[in-house]
CSV table of C-alpha atoms in Angstrom, one decimal:
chain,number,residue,atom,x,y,z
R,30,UNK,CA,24.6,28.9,37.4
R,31,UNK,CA,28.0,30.4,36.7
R,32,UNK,CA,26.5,33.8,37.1
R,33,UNK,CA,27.3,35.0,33.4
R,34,UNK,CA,24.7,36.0,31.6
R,35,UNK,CA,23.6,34.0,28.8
R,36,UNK,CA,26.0,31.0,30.0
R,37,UNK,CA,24.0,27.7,31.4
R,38,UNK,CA,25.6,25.4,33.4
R,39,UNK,CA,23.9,22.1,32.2
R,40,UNK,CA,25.3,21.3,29.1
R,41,UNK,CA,24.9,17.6,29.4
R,42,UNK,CA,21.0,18.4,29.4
R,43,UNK,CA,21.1,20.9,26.8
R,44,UNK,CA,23.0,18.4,24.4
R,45,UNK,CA,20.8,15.4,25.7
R,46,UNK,CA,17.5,17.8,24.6
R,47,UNK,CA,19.4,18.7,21.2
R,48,UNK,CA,20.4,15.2,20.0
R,49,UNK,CA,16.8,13.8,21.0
R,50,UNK,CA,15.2,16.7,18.8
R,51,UNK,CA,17.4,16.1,16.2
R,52,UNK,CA,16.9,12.0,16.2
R,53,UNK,CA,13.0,12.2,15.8
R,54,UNK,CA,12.4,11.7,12.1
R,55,UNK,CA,11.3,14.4,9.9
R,56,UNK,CA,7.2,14.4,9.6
R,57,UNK,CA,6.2,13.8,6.2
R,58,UNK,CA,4.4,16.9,5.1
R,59,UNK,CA,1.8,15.9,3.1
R,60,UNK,CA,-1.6,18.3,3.0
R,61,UNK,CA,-5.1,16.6,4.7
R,62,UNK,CA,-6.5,17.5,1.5
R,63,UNK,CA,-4.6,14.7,-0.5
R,64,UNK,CA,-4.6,11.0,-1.3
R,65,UNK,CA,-1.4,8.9,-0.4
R,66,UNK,CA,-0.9,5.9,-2.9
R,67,UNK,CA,1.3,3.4,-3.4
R,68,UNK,CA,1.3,2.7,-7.3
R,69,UNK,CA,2.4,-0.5,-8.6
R,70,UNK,CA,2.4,-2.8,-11.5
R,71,UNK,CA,1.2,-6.5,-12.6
R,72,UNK,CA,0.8,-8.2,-15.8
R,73,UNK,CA,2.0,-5.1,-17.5
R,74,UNK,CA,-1.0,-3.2,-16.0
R,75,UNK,CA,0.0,0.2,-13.6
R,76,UNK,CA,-2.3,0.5,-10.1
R,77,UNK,CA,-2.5,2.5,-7.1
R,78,UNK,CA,-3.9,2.0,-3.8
R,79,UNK,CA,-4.5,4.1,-0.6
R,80,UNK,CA,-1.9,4.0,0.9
R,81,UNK,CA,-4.8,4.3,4.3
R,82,UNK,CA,-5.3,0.5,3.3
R,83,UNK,CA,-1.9,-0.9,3.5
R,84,UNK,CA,-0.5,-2.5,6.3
R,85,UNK,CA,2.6,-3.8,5.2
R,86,UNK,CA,4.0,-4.6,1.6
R,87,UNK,CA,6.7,-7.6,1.3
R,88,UNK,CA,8.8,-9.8,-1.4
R,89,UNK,CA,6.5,-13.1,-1.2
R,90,UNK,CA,8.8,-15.8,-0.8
R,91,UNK,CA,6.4,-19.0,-1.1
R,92,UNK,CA,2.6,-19.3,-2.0
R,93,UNK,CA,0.8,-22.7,-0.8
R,94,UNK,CA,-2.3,-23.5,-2.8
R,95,UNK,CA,-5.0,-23.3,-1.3
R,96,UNK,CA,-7.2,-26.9,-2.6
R,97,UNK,CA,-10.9,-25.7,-4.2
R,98,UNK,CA,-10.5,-21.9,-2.9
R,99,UNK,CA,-12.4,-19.8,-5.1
R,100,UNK,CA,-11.1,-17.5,-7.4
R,101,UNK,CA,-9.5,-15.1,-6.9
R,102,UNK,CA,-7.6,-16.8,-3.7
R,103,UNK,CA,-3.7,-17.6,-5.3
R,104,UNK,CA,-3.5,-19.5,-1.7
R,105,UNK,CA,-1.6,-18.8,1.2
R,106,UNK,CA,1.8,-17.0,2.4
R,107,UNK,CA,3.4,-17.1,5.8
R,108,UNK,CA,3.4,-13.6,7.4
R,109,UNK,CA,3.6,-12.8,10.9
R,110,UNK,CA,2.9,-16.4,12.2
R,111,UNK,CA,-0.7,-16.3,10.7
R,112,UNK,CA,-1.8,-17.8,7.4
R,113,UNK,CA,-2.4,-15.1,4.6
R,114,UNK,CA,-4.4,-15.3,2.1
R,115,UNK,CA,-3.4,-13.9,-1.5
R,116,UNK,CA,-5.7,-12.6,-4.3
R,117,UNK,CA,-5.1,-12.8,-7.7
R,118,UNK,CA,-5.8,-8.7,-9.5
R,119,UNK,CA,-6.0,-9.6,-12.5
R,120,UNK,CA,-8.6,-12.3,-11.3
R,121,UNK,CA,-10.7,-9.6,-9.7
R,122,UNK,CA,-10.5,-7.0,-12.2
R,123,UNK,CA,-11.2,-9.6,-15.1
R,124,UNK,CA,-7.9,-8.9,-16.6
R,125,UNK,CA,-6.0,-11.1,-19.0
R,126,UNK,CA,-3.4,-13.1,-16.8
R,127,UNK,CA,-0.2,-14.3,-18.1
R,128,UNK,CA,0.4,-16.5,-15.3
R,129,UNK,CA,3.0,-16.8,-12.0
R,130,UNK,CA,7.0,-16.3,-13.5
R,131,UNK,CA,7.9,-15.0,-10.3
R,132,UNK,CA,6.0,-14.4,-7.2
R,133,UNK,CA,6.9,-10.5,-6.8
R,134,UNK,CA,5.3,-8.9,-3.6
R,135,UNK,CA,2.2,-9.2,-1.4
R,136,UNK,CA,0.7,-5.7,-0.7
R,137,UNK,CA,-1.1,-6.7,2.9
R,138,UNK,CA,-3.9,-5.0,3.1
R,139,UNK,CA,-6.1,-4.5,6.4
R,140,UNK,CA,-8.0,-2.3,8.4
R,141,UNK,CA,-8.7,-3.2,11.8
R,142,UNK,CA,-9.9,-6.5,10.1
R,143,UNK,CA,-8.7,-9.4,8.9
R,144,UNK,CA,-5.7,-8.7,6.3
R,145,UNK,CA,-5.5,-9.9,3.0
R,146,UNK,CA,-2.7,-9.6,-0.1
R,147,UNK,CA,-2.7,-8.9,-3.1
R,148,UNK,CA,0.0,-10.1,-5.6
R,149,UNK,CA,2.4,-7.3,-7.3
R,150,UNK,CA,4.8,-7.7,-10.0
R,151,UNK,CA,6.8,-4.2,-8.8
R,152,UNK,CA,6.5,-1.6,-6.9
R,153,UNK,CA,6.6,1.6,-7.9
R,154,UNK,CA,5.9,4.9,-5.4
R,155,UNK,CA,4.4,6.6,-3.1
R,156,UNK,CA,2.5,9.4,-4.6
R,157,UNK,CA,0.3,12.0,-3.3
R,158,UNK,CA,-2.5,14.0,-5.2
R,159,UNK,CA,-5.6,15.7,-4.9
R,160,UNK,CA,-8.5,13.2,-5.0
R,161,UNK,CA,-9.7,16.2,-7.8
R,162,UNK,CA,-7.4,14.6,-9.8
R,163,UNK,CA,-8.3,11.5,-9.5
R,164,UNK,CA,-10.9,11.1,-12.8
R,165,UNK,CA,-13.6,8.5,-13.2
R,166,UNK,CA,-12.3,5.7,-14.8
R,167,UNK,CA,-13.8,5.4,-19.0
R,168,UNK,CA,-16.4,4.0,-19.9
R,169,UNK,CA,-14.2,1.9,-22.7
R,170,UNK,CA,-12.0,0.4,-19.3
R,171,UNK,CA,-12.6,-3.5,-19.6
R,172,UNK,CA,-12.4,-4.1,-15.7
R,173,UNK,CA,-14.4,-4.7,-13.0
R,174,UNK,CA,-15.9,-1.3,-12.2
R,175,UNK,CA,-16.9,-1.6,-8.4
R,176,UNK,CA,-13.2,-2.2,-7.8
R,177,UNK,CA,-11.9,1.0,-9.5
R,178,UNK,CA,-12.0,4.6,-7.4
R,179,UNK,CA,-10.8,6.5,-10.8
R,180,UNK,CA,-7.8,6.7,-12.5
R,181,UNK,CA,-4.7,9.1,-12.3
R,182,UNK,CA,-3.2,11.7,-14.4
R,183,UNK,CA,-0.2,8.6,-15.5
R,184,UNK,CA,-3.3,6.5,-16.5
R,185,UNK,CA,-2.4,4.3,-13.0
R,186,UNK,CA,-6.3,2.7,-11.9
R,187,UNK,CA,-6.9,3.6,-8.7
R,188,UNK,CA,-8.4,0.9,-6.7
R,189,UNK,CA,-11.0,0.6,-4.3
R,190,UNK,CA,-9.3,-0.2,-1.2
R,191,UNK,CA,-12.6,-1.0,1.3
R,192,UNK,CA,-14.7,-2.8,-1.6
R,193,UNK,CA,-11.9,-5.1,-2.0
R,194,UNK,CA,-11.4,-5.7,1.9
R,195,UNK,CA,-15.2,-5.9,2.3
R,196,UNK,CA,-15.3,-8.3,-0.4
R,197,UNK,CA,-12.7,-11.0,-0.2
R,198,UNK,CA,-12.2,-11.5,3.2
């Protein structure tokens, strides 16, 4: 102590505290209340996702068919040093498909279980709402209902992250 009031004599701690405090990202303040989704597009067609569901989301660089899988398994992708598989939306969903032009991205999804993909032709956001706001998809929706959650205000369809990981793994 210099024996000033007001005056500290470790400023290399002081700054050391500062710069730490000021290198943690910001926290993302998003209310408890709401649902995180990614939204994205394929064949034309606009979907969200929890975002609770994704593990990772990636440009998909190769896809190796997988000989008789079922639909809706595209085949496998690298990722991580494990073998991935990839499922086909529109396949699930019962949606017209206008084939592969370009492979797009794999949205990995996983929790605490195995992962699997799903094909994307874009990505579009992260978006959060109130699961109020979320509506129950119409009756005049030709997909496969048990996938869908509801749709969005934007007319994205939300989909049914744990039906899909319970179902195609």
């Amino acid at each position: 102590m210099s024996g000033r009031p007001g005056i500290d004599d470790r400023p290399q701690e002081v700054l050391a505290a500062r710069a730490q405090a000021l290198a943690r990202p910001p926290a993302l303040e998003v209310p408890r209340d709401q649902l995180r989704l990614l939204t994205f597009s394929l064949s034309g067609e606009r979907y969200a996702i929890e975002l609770r569901h994704v593990v990772e989301v990636f440009r998909l660089s190769s896809l190796s068919p997988l000989p008789r899988a079922a639909a809706p398994t595209l085949g496998l992708t690298a990722w991580r040093g494990e073998l991935l598989p990839v499922l086909d939306l529109r396949q699930i969903l019962e949606t017209p498909a206008r084939g592969l032009d370009d492979l797009g991205f794999a949205i990995v999804l996983g929790e605490e279980r195995a992962p699997i993909a799903v094909l994307a032709d874009a990505l579009d956001d992260i978006l959060s709402t109130a699961p109020e706001r979320v509506r129950p998809a119409p009756e005049g929706v030709a997909v496969h209902r048990d996938y869908v959650r509801g749709v969005t205000e934007d007319a994205r369809l939300v989909l049914d992250g744990e039906r899909l990981l319970e179902t195609h793994r």
